[in-house]
RNA sequence: GCCCCUGUGGCGGAAUUGGUAGACGCGCUCGACUCAAAAUCGAGUUCCGCAAGGAGUGCCCGUUCGAGUCGGGCCAGGGGCACCA
């Protein structure tokens, strides 16, 4: 008997046995109870590193455990294969994104097999395969027919040099990350999915997800952002005789037009209605736009507001700016009370109604604004009735208290006063209680090549026409090049020129592709059932779904998980799948981190290029000293990635997996270390000795 | 700014409901084996102290016979959201 465990032989032997026996293949018609275990499928970026390995090891252990407990286990693997890195690679090394992607898949699949995971490879899929994305196009058309898809103008970050749209994270200090050109905000027609139709369901559904981390549920709750409040209208009136005569002309004209008789605002604090001292509209508000047509100074102010970036940091430091339109509105509860109307840079068009009423005493932004433009700061909430006359100083007070200086509301608590005002507004017809959401519809258009083509044809006569189902999949053309800036689909000589399916006339294909989050919004259904002629079979998919345990990084806590939940509910509404929630259990695992190293000239140096020299760490190739840096998440750019093959070859799959699971609790970060894997290796050896046993 | 999470040895971390703090592992130290090393086996390992003894779960206060655990107030680190009305 060998005196030591040889993982290279053992790994290979067992992996071959499992492969030949189809041990981990899930049967659709087993009568055992089912268990669907899924890890978030990887993007085929190049190679598997130990961070991937940790994620899949967790699922693997669970899958094997359930299997041993008598469950029929579905534990599949696939590839989230569309996305920008493939296009970047295409530009950098002049390879086709598809070729780059498929070659990465081959490599990474071999690496996963080397780790011996209990995966059902017979269900492997890649989202960049027409056999996958063709079905996605069909599902998109289903949603389109159900009127859950629409088209509207939306702003994008446009890089004028690369002639491409940039994601927010590709805009660095207002410049394109690749070209360095100043990014412009441009309006394009784009496709949207009506996720807001499901806002209530998606929020309520969270309560039932008791096997999800509270943290993730909370993040989704905040993201959906339900606010109860009141919408109400301020009637516009002619400006006061004194003061604003300069603007009298245009304003009078406005009064006559039907659309601008009143300004509708939204508030979560109707109780402070007697504390208002101004009304402000967004620079994008229709009223502002109308005023700009006649008044150059309004147009100039709006242009000024549009300068500058949209990043959080810039917005934070931006000064509150307003433009007095000279218009006035009537207070709904006092016809004698007139309030000035401003255009203000801090009012957002896409939240609420795009207009607010300012209560400087009890809202910090309004306070700053009122201070700057010398508007009254009224107190309407106080700690007690006795403090009604105390001035609000220094900053706005948004605490609880008792209503003061508010006529019929005096003495009420904040919540009672809210209800009282809403009741009165509804009775008198100038406003109503309402709910506003932070969640916006999901913009799915991407002006990129390497994604699922949106199956729509644009005809000058017929408008947007769905591609007939029998013509699906709309395949990406292969003969494209990336040596010129812009979207290759846009400039391809023939691809976009097609006949209109409706009238037969000349028409153009949609050249936008779908956001890759669409691809990952239903792959777990396709894993459960993959007929060739349709996206999935209802009964077969329902046998496996929901996923019993989903495992992945917390970085997907909001977008991916929310989109997948939406997509599943949309399919349910269409009667395609009777499942409300795709993931019954969710586990968010910690990251794998590693020390970083830098050379004297600031280059990142990979761990395997380093050794301990006389005076500390040195770079092996050059002997130059190396600085130990911070411990960070493994990433290619910082060169602190540990490849799974190197570890598997040196220590075997078991030691690697043992270390990845045992060193840190799974939900926390794990710091990869040589000492740690060495220890795990010795542990595996000890276990083997105990199991095989000395005979003496 | 708002919301949330986490602070325990050199390290990862244990400690059902408030009841022997530091399980288990890593690392380290010493010893055995060996010509020697690696591997392996054994012992030790919170800190201060030769010892007796004392201190100790981020800090301060409180509740309790008893607090890592419960309450209040801080500090530090991390995460999410954000001119959201």
PDB file of N, CA and C in Angstrom, chain A residues 534-622:
ATOM      1  N   UNK A 534     -38.741  24.983 -28.072  1.00  0.00           N
ATOM      2  CA  UNK A 534     -39.301  26.086 -27.288  1.00  0.00           C
ATOM      3  C   UNK A 534     -38.419  26.316 -26.072  1.00  0.00           C
ATOM      4  N   UNK A 535     -38.606  27.450 -25.396  1.00  0.00           N
ATOM      5  CA  UNK A 535     -37.677  27.794 -24.303  1.00  0.00           C
ATOM      6  C   UNK A 535     -37.632  26.742 -23.209  1.00  0.00           C
ATOM      7  N   UNK A 536     -38.801  26.200 -22.848  1.00  0.00           N
ATOM      8  CA  UNK A 536     -38.839  25.170 -21.822  1.00  0.00           C
ATOM      9  C   UNK A 536     -40.216  24.538 -21.841  1.00  0.00           C
ATOM     10  N   UNK A 537     -40.287  23.363 -21.243  1.00  0.00           N
ATOM     11  CA  UNK A 537     -41.571  22.701 -21.112  1.00  0.00           C
ATOM     12  C   UNK A 537     -42.142  23.035 -19.733  1.00  0.00           C
ATOM     13  N   UNK A 538     -43.378  23.475 -19.710  1.00  0.00           N
ATOM     14  CA  UNK A 538     -43.958  23.968 -18.455  1.00  0.00           C
ATOM     15  C   UNK A 538     -43.898  22.912 -17.339  1.00  0.00           C
ATOM     16  N   UNK A 539     -44.414  21.741 -17.644  1.00  0.00           N
ATOM     17  CA  UNK A 539     -44.484  20.705 -16.612  1.00  0.00           C
ATOM     18  C   UNK A 539     -43.097  20.277 -16.157  1.00  0.00           C
ATOM     19  N   UNK A 540     -42.194  20.100 -17.106  1.00  0.00           N
ATOM     20  CA  UNK A 540     -40.848  19.646 -16.754  1.00  0.00           C
ATOM     21  C   UNK A 540     -40.135  20.690 -15.897  1.00  0.00           C
ATOM     22  N   UNK A 541     -40.287  21.955 -16.269  1.00  0.00           N
ATOM     23  CA  UNK A 541     -39.638  23.016 -15.502  1.00  0.00           C
ATOM     24  C   UNK A 541     -40.230  23.110 -14.104  1.00  0.00           C
ATOM     25  N   UNK A 542     -41.534  22.951 -14.013  1.00  0.00           N
ATOM     26  CA  UNK A 542     -42.187  23.064 -12.708  1.00  0.00           C
ATOM     27  C   UNK A 542     -41.820  21.917 -11.780  1.00  0.00           C
ATOM     28  N   UNK A 543     -41.383  20.800 -12.378  1.00  0.00           N
ATOM     29  CA  UNK A 543     -40.974  19.689 -11.541  1.00  0.00           C
ATOM     30  C   UNK A 543     -39.714  20.059 -10.742  1.00  0.00           C
ATOM     31  N   UNK A 544     -38.847  20.877 -11.324  1.00  0.00           N
ATOM     32  CA  UNK A 544     -37.591  21.201 -10.650  1.00  0.00           C
ATOM     33  C   UNK A 544     -37.647  22.523  -9.874  1.00  0.00           C
ATOM     34  N   UNK A 545     -38.357  23.478 -10.422  1.00  0.00           N
ATOM     35  CA  UNK A 545     -38.350  24.805  -9.815  1.00  0.00           C
ATOM     36  C   UNK A 545     -39.249  24.856  -8.581  1.00  0.00           C
ATOM     37  N   UNK A 546     -39.002  25.754  -7.657  1.00  0.00           N
ATOM     38  CA  UNK A 546     -37.919  26.727  -7.677  1.00  0.00           C
ATOM     39  C   UNK A 546     -36.567  26.100  -7.333  1.00  0.00           C
ATOM     40  N   UNK A 547     -35.505  26.835  -7.589  1.00  0.00           N
ATOM     41  CA  UNK A 547     -34.182  26.435  -7.143  1.00  0.00           C
ATOM     42  C   UNK A 547     -34.230  26.362  -5.621  1.00  0.00           C
ATOM     43  N   UNK A 548     -33.833  25.222  -5.070  1.00  0.00           N
ATOM     44  CA  UNK A 548     -33.916  25.092  -3.611  1.00  0.00           C
ATOM     45  C   UNK A 548     -32.812  25.867  -2.917  1.00  0.00           C
ATOM     46  N   UNK A 549     -31.618  25.803  -3.495  1.00  0.00           N
ATOM     47  CA  UNK A 549     -30.526  26.573  -2.901  1.00  0.00           C
ATOM     48  C   UNK A 549     -29.728  27.229  -4.008  1.00  0.00           C
ATOM     49  N   UNK A 550     -29.713  28.539  -3.977  1.00  0.00           N
ATOM     50  CA  UNK A 550     -28.962  29.317  -4.959  1.00  0.00           C
ATOM     51  C   UNK A 550     -27.782  29.929  -4.224  1.00  0.00           C
ATOM     52  N   UNK A 551     -26.608  29.868  -4.844  1.00  0.00           N
ATOM     53  CA  UNK A 551     -25.405  30.328  -4.157  1.00  0.00           C
ATOM     54  C   UNK A 551     -24.633  31.262  -5.069  1.00  0.00           C
ATOM     55  N   UNK A 552     -24.252  32.411  -4.553  1.00  0.00           N
ATOM     56  CA  UNK A 552     -23.473  33.333  -5.372  1.00  0.00           C
ATOM     57  C   UNK A 552     -23.030  34.533  -4.579  1.00  0.00           C
ATOM     58  N   UNK A 553     -22.405  35.447  -5.276  1.00  0.00           N
ATOM     59  CA  UNK A 553     -21.829  36.614  -4.624  1.00  0.00           C
ATOM     60  C   UNK A 553     -22.890  37.664  -4.301  1.00  0.00           C
ATOM     61  N   UNK A 554     -22.626  38.394  -3.255  1.00  0.00           N
ATOM     62  CA  UNK A 554     -23.581  39.402  -2.813  1.00  0.00           C
ATOM     63  C   UNK A 554     -23.646  40.569  -3.807  1.00  0.00           C
ATOM     64  N   UNK A 555     -22.676  40.629  -4.707  1.00  0.00           N
ATOM     65  CA  UNK A 555     -22.701  41.714  -5.702  1.00  0.00           C
ATOM     66  C   UNK A 555     -23.912  41.601  -6.627  1.00  0.00           C
ATOM     67  N   UNK A 556     -24.553  40.434  -6.621  1.00  0.00           N
ATOM     68  CA  UNK A 556     -25.756  40.284  -7.436  1.00  0.00           C
ATOM     69  C   UNK A 556     -27.041  40.411  -6.623  1.00  0.00           C
ATOM     70  N   UNK A 557     -26.898  40.910  -5.400  1.00  0.00           N
ATOM     71  CA  UNK A 557     -28.033  40.967  -4.472  1.00  0.00           C
ATOM     72  C   UNK A 557     -29.196  41.758  -5.049  1.00  0.00           C
ATOM     73  N   UNK A 558     -28.917  42.755  -5.839  1.00  0.00           N
ATOM     74  CA  UNK A 558     -30.016  43.566  -6.340  1.00  0.00           C
ATOM     75  C   UNK A 558     -30.354  43.226  -7.779  1.00  0.00           C
ATOM     76  N   UNK A 559     -29.501  43.607  -8.721  1.00  0.00           N
ATOM     77  CA  UNK A 559     -29.932  43.560 -10.117  1.00  0.00           C
ATOM     78  C   UNK A 559     -30.286  42.162 -10.604  1.00  0.00           C
ATOM     79  N   UNK A 560     -29.321  41.249 -10.602  1.00  0.00           N
ATOM     80  CA  UNK A 560     -29.592  39.930 -11.152  1.00  0.00           C
ATOM     81  C   UNK A 560     -30.780  39.270 -10.448  1.00  0.00           C
ATOM     82  N   UNK A 561     -30.761  39.298  -9.134  1.00  0.00           N
ATOM     83  CA  UNK A 561     -31.807  38.590  -8.389  1.00  0.00           C
ATOM     84  C   UNK A 561     -33.169  39.249  -8.567  1.00  0.00           C
ATOM     85  N   UNK A 562     -33.183  40.557  -8.713  1.00  0.00           N
ATOM     86  CA  UNK A 562     -34.461  41.240  -8.926  1.00  0.00           C
ATOM     87  C   UNK A 562     -34.984  40.973 -10.341  1.00  0.00           C
ATOM     88  N   UNK A 563     -34.093  41.021 -11.311  1.00  0.00           N
ATOM     89  CA  UNK A 563     -34.496  40.781 -12.700  1.00  0.00           C
ATOM     90  C   UNK A 563     -35.008  39.352 -12.880  1.00  0.00           C
ATOM     91  N   UNK A 564     -34.315  38.395 -12.260  1.00  0.00           N
ATOM     92  CA  UNK A 564     -34.744  36.998 -12.382  1.00  0.00           C
ATOM     93  C   UNK A 564     -36.104  36.805 -11.714  1.00  0.00           C
ATOM     94  N   UNK A 565     -36.297  37.490 -10.599  1.00  0.00           N
ATOM     95  CA  UNK A 565     -37.597  37.404  -9.919  1.00  0.00           C
ATOM     96  C   UNK A 565     -38.686  38.008 -10.810  1.00  0.00           C
ATOM     97  N   UNK A 566     -38.368  39.142 -11.410  1.00  0.00           N
ATOM     98  CA  UNK A 566     -39.333  39.800 -12.308  1.00  0.00           C
ATOM     99  C   UNK A 566     -39.671  38.902 -13.487  1.00  0.00           C
ATOM    100  N   UNK A 567     -38.634  38.364 -14.113  1.00  0.00           N
ATOM    101  CA  UNK A 567     -38.836  37.555 -15.322  1.00  0.00           C
ATOM    102  C   UNK A 567     -39.725  36.348 -15.017  1.00  0.00           C
ATOM    103  N   UNK A 568     -39.463  35.723 -13.883  1.00  0.00           N
ATOM    104  CA  UNK A 568     -40.241  34.557 -13.477  1.00  0.00           C
ATOM    105  C   UNK A 568     -41.702  34.945 -13.252  1.00  0.00           C
ATOM    106  N   UNK A 569     -41.917  36.072 -12.594  1.00  0.00           N
ATOM    107  CA  UNK A 569     -43.292  36.516 -12.350  1.00  0.00           C
ATOM    108  C   UNK A 569     -43.989  36.919 -13.650  1.00  0.00           C
ATOM    109  N   UNK A 570     -43.213  37.472 -14.561  1.00  0.00           N
ATOM    110  CA  UNK A 570     -43.801  37.838 -15.855  1.00  0.00           C
ATOM    111  C   UNK A 570     -44.266  36.572 -16.581  1.00  0.00           C
ATOM    112  N   UNK A 571     -43.420  35.532 -16.549  1.00  0.00           N
ATOM    113  CA  UNK A 571     -43.808  34.272 -17.191  1.00  0.00           C
ATOM    114  C   UNK A 571     -45.028  33.674 -16.514  1.00  0.00           C
ATOM    115  N   UNK A 572     -45.097  33.856 -15.220  1.00  0.00           N
ATOM    116  CA  UNK A 572     -46.255  33.358 -14.491  1.00  0.00           C
ATOM    117  C   UNK A 572     -47.515  34.112 -14.928  1.00  0.00           C
ATOM    118  N   UNK A 573     -47.389  35.412 -15.073  1.00  0.00           N
ATOM    119  CA  UNK A 573     -48.553  36.205 -15.493  1.00  0.00           C
ATOM    120  C   UNK A 573     -49.021  35.779 -16.881  1.00  0.00           C
ATOM    121  N   UNK A 574     -48.046  35.402 -17.733  1.00  0.00           N
ATOM    122  CA  UNK A 574     -48.402  34.963 -19.090  1.00  0.00           C
ATOM    123  C   UNK A 574     -48.917  33.525 -19.107  1.00  0.00           C
ATOM    124  N   UNK A 575     -48.894  32.876 -17.944  1.00  0.00           N
ATOM    125  CA  UNK A 575     -49.373  31.502 -17.890  1.00  0.00           C
ATOM    126  C   UNK A 575     -48.373  30.500 -18.419  1.00  0.00           C
ATOM    127  N   UNK A 576     -47.132  30.926 -18.548  1.00  0.00           N
ATOM    128  CA  UNK A 576     -46.120  30.035 -19.111  1.00  0.00           C
ATOM    129  C   UNK A 576     -45.486  29.135 -18.065  1.00  0.00           C
ATOM    130  N   UNK A 577     -45.510  29.577 -16.810  1.00  0.00           N
ATOM    131  CA  UNK A 577     -44.805  28.846 -15.768  1.00  0.00           C
ATOM    132  C   UNK A 577     -45.470  29.197 -14.450  1.00  0.00           C
ATOM    133  N   UNK A 578     -45.913  28.185 -13.728  1.00  0.00           N
ATOM    134  CA  UNK A 578     -46.629  28.496 -12.506  1.00  0.00           C
ATOM    135  C   UNK A 578     -45.686  28.516 -11.306  1.00  0.00           C
ATOM    136  N   UNK A 579     -44.745  29.429 -11.345  1.00  0.00           N
ATOM    137  CA  UNK A 579     -43.781  29.601 -10.262  1.00  0.00           C
ATOM    138  C   UNK A 579     -43.688  31.099 -10.012  1.00  0.00           C
ATOM    139  N   UNK A 580     -43.790  31.499  -8.754  1.00  0.00           N
ATOM    140  CA  UNK A 580     -43.716  32.931  -8.451  1.00  0.00           C
ATOM    141  C   UNK A 580     -42.289  33.369  -8.154  1.00  0.00           C
ATOM    142  N   UNK A 581     -41.608  32.575  -7.366  1.00  0.00           N
ATOM    143  CA  UNK A 581     -40.259  32.941  -6.952  1.00  0.00           C
ATOM    144  C   UNK A 581     -39.262  31.902  -7.447  1.00  0.00           C
ATOM    145  N   UNK A 582     -38.247  32.343  -8.197  1.00  0.00           N
ATOM    146  CA  UNK A 582     -37.321  31.368  -8.784  1.00  0.00           C
ATOM    147  C   UNK A 582     -36.366  30.728  -7.785  1.00  0.00           C
ATOM    148  N   UNK A 583     -36.019  31.450  -6.702  1.00  0.00           N
ATOM    149  CA  UNK A 583     -34.994  30.951  -5.789  1.00  0.00           C
ATOM    150  C   UNK A 583     -35.538  30.888  -4.361  1.00  0.00           C
ATOM    151  N   UNK A 584     -35.872  29.672  -3.924  1.00  0.00           N
ATOM    152  CA  UNK A 584     -36.442  29.540  -2.583  1.00  0.00           C
ATOM    153  C   UNK A 584     -35.399  29.857  -1.522  1.00  0.00           C
ATOM    154  N   UNK A 585     -34.203  29.356  -1.716  1.00  0.00           N
ATOM    155  CA  UNK A 585     -33.131  29.609  -0.756  1.00  0.00           C
ATOM    156  C   UNK A 585     -31.991  30.339  -1.439  1.00  0.00           C
ATOM    157  N   UNK A 586     -31.432  31.285  -0.735  1.00  0.00           N
ATOM    158  CA  UNK A 586     -30.307  32.036  -1.302  1.00  0.00           C
ATOM    159  C   UNK A 586     -29.187  32.079  -0.281  1.00  0.00           C
ATOM    160  N   UNK A 587     -27.983  31.866  -0.757  1.00  0.00           N
ATOM    161  CA  UNK A 587     -26.824  32.020   0.111  1.00  0.00           C
ATOM    162  C   UNK A 587     -25.809  32.901  -0.596  1.00  0.00           C
ATOM    163  N   UNK A 588     -25.352  33.932   0.092  1.00  0.00           N
ATOM    164  CA  UNK A 588     -24.350  34.806  -0.527  1.00  0.00           C
ATOM    165  C   UNK A 588     -23.008  34.544   0.132  1.00  0.00           C
ATOM    166  N   UNK A 589     -22.092  34.010  -0.651  1.00  0.00           N
ATOM    167  CA  UNK A 589     -20.805  33.640  -0.078  1.00  0.00           C
ATOM    168  C   UNK A 589     -19.836  34.809  -0.129  1.00  0.00           C
ATOM    169  N   UNK A 590     -18.849  34.742   0.756  1.00  0.00           N
ATOM    170  CA  UNK A 590     -17.839  35.800   0.803  1.00  0.00           C
ATOM    171  C   UNK A 590     -16.849  35.680  -0.347  1.00  0.00           C
ATOM    172  N   UNK A 591     -16.061  36.707  -0.498  1.00  0.00           N
ATOM    173  CA  UNK A 591     -15.067  36.712  -1.572  1.00  0.00           C
ATOM    174  C   UNK A 591     -13.810  35.976  -1.128  1.00  0.00           C
ATOM    175  N   UNK A 592     -13.025  35.561  -2.105  1.00  0.00           N
ATOM    176  CA  UNK A 592     -11.698  35.061  -1.806  1.00  0.00           C
ATOM    177  C   UNK A 592     -10.728  36.204  -2.069  1.00  0.00           C
ATOM    178  N   UNK A 593      -9.949  36.519  -1.051  1.00  0.00           N
ATOM    179  CA  UNK A 593      -9.015  37.641  -1.176  1.00  0.00           C
ATOM    180  C   UNK A 593      -7.585  37.112  -1.149  1.00  0.00           C
ATOM    181  N   UNK A 594      -6.677  37.959  -1.482  1.00  0.00           N
ATOM    182  CA  UNK A 594      -5.270  37.584  -1.466  1.00  0.00           C
ATOM    183  C   UNK A 594      -4.442  38.850  -1.339  1.00  0.00           C
ATOM    184  N   UNK A 595      -3.273  38.685  -0.750  1.00  0.00           N
ATOM    185  CA  UNK A 595      -2.357  39.825  -0.690  1.00  0.00           C
ATOM    186  C   UNK A 595      -2.026  40.297  -2.099  1.00  0.00           C
ATOM    187  N   UNK A 596      -1.740  41.571  -2.206  1.00  0.00           N
ATOM    188  CA  UNK A 596      -1.270  42.098  -3.487  1.00  0.00           C
ATOM    189  C   UNK A 596       0.194  42.491  -3.328  1.00  0.00           C
ATOM    190  N   UNK A 597       0.868  42.526  -4.444  1.00  0.00           N
ATOM    191  CA  UNK A 597       2.292  42.884  -4.410  1.00  0.00           C
ATOM    192  C   UNK A 597       2.587  43.881  -5.518  1.00  0.00           C
ATOM    193  N   UNK A 598       3.454  44.833  -5.216  1.00  0.00           N
ATOM    194  CA  UNK A 598       3.834  45.809  -6.247  1.00  0.00           C
ATOM    195  C   UNK A 598       5.347  45.969  -6.263  1.00  0.00           C
ATOM    196  N   UNK A 599       5.837  46.162  -7.455  1.00  0.00           N
ATOM    197  CA  UNK A 599       7.260  46.426  -7.597  1.00  0.00           C
ATOM    198  C   UNK A 599       7.504  47.907  -7.326  1.00  0.00           C
ATOM    199  N   UNK A 600       8.790  48.256  -7.258  1.00  0.00           N
ATOM    200  CA  UNK A 600       9.149  49.637  -6.934  1.00  0.00           C
ATOM    201  C   UNK A 600       8.531  50.625  -7.926  1.00  0.00           C
ATOM    202  N   UNK A 601       8.422  50.224  -9.187  1.00  0.00           N
ATOM    203  CA  UNK A 601       7.856  51.147 -10.182  1.00  0.00           C
ATOM    204  C   UNK A 601       6.331  51.039 -10.253  1.00  0.00           C
ATOM    205  N   UNK A 602       5.720  50.369  -9.272  1.00  0.00           N
ATOM    206  CA  UNK A 602       4.264  50.406  -9.180  1.00  0.00           C
ATOM    207  C   UNK A 602       3.539  49.310  -9.940  1.00  0.00           C
ATOM    208  N   UNK A 603       4.262  48.431 -10.618  1.00  0.00           N
ATOM    209  CA  UNK A 603       3.610  47.329 -11.322  1.00  0.00           C
ATOM    210  C   UNK A 603       3.033  46.347 -10.306  1.00  0.00           C
ATOM    211  N   UNK A 604       1.894  45.754 -10.632  1.00  0.00           N
ATOM    212  CA  UNK A 604       1.383  44.668  -9.796  1.00  0.00           C
ATOM    213  C   UNK A 604       2.167  43.417 -10.144  1.00  0.00           C
ATOM    214  N   UNK A 605       2.532  42.648  -9.131  1.00  0.00           N
ATOM    215  CA  UNK A 605       3.288  41.421  -9.355  1.00  0.00           C
ATOM    216  C   UNK A 605       2.470  40.246  -8.826  1.00  0.00           C
ATOM    217  N   UNK A 606       2.406  39.198  -9.632  1.00  0.00           N
ATOM    218  CA  UNK A 606       1.597  38.038  -9.252  1.00  0.00           C
ATOM    219  C   UNK A 606       2.285  37.242  -8.144  1.00  0.00           C
ATOM    220  N   UNK A 607       1.493  36.588  -7.279  1.00  0.00           N
ATOM    221  CA  UNK A 607       2.060  35.838  -6.140  1.00  0.00           C
ATOM    222  C   UNK A 607       3.067  34.766  -6.572  1.00  0.00           C
ATOM    223  N   UNK A 608       2.801  34.127  -7.711  1.00  0.00           N
ATOM    224  CA  UNK A 608       3.708  33.034  -8.081  1.00  0.00           C
ATOM    225  C   UNK A 608       4.993  33.529  -8.741  1.00  0.00           C
ATOM    226  N   UNK A 609       5.161  34.850  -8.811  1.00  0.00           N
ATOM    227  CA  UNK A 609       6.412  35.389  -9.353  1.00  0.00           C
ATOM    228  C   UNK A 609       7.293  35.923  -8.236  1.00  0.00           C
ATOM    229  N   UNK A 610       6.901  35.569  -7.001  1.00  0.00           N
ATOM    230  CA  UNK A 610       7.561  36.176  -5.852  1.00  0.00           C
ATOM    231  C   UNK A 610       8.219  35.113  -4.999  1.00  0.00           C
ATOM    232  N   UNK A 611       9.353  35.446  -4.417  1.00  0.00           N
ATOM    233  CA  UNK A 611       9.900  34.551  -3.394  1.00  0.00           C
ATOM    234  C   UNK A 611      10.521  35.383  -2.283  1.00  0.00           C
ATOM    235  N   UNK A 612      10.813  34.692  -1.178  1.00  0.00           N
ATOM    236  CA  UNK A 612      11.379  35.402  -0.042  1.00  0.00           C
ATOM    237  C   UNK A 612      12.885  35.484  -0.234  1.00  0.00           C
ATOM    238  N   UNK A 613      13.401  36.697  -0.329  1.00  0.00           N
ATOM    239  CA  UNK A 613      14.835  36.894  -0.493  1.00  0.00           C
ATOM    240  C   UNK A 613      15.451  37.312   0.830  1.00  0.00           C
ATOM    241  N   UNK A 614      16.674  37.714   0.751  1.00  0.00           N
ATOM    242  CA  UNK A 614      17.406  38.064   1.971  1.00  0.00           C
ATOM    243  C   UNK A 614      16.738  39.229   2.699  1.00  0.00           C
ATOM    244  N   UNK A 615      16.456  40.289   1.959  1.00  0.00           N
ATOM    245  CA  UNK A 615      15.932  41.486   2.604  1.00  0.00           C
ATOM    246  C   UNK A 615      14.418  41.596   2.534  1.00  0.00           C
ATOM    247  N   UNK A 616      13.737  40.500   2.307  1.00  0.00           N
ATOM    248  CA  UNK A 616      12.278  40.548   2.197  1.00  0.00           C
ATOM    249  C   UNK A 616      11.831  39.930   0.894  1.00  0.00           C
ATOM    250  N   UNK A 617      10.647  40.316   0.436  1.00  0.00           N
ATOM    251  CA  UNK A 617      10.109  39.716  -0.778  1.00  0.00           C
ATOM    252  C   UNK A 617      10.823  40.261  -2.004  1.00  0.00           C
ATOM    253  N   UNK A 618      11.100  39.375  -2.948  1.00  0.00           N
ATOM    254  CA  UNK A 618      11.694  39.818  -4.204  1.00  0.00           C
ATOM    255  C   UNK A 618      10.952  39.178  -5.379  1.00  0.00           C
ATOM    256  N   UNK A 619      11.083  39.822  -6.512  1.00  0.00           N
ATOM    257  CA  UNK A 619      10.509  39.279  -7.735  1.00  0.00           C
ATOM    258  C   UNK A 619      11.501  38.262  -8.277  1.00  0.00           C
ATOM    259  N   UNK A 620      11.045  37.045  -8.510  1.00  0.00           N
ATOM    260  CA  UNK A 620      11.966  35.967  -8.837  1.00  0.00           C
ATOM    261  C   UNK A 620      12.766  36.255 -10.104  1.00  0.00           C
ATOM    262  N   UNK A 621      12.080  36.751 -11.111  1.00  0.00           N
ATOM    263  CA  UNK A 621      12.741  36.939 -12.402  1.00  0.00           C
ATOM    264  C   UNK A 621      13.859  37.971 -12.333  1.00  0.00           C
ATOM    265  N   UNK A 622      13.659  39.033 -11.580  1.00  0.00           N
ATOM    266  CA  UNK A 622      14.610  40.128 -11.606  1.00  0.00           C
ATOM    267  C   UNK A 622      15.399  40.271 -10.318  1.00  0.00           C
TER     268      UNK A 622
END
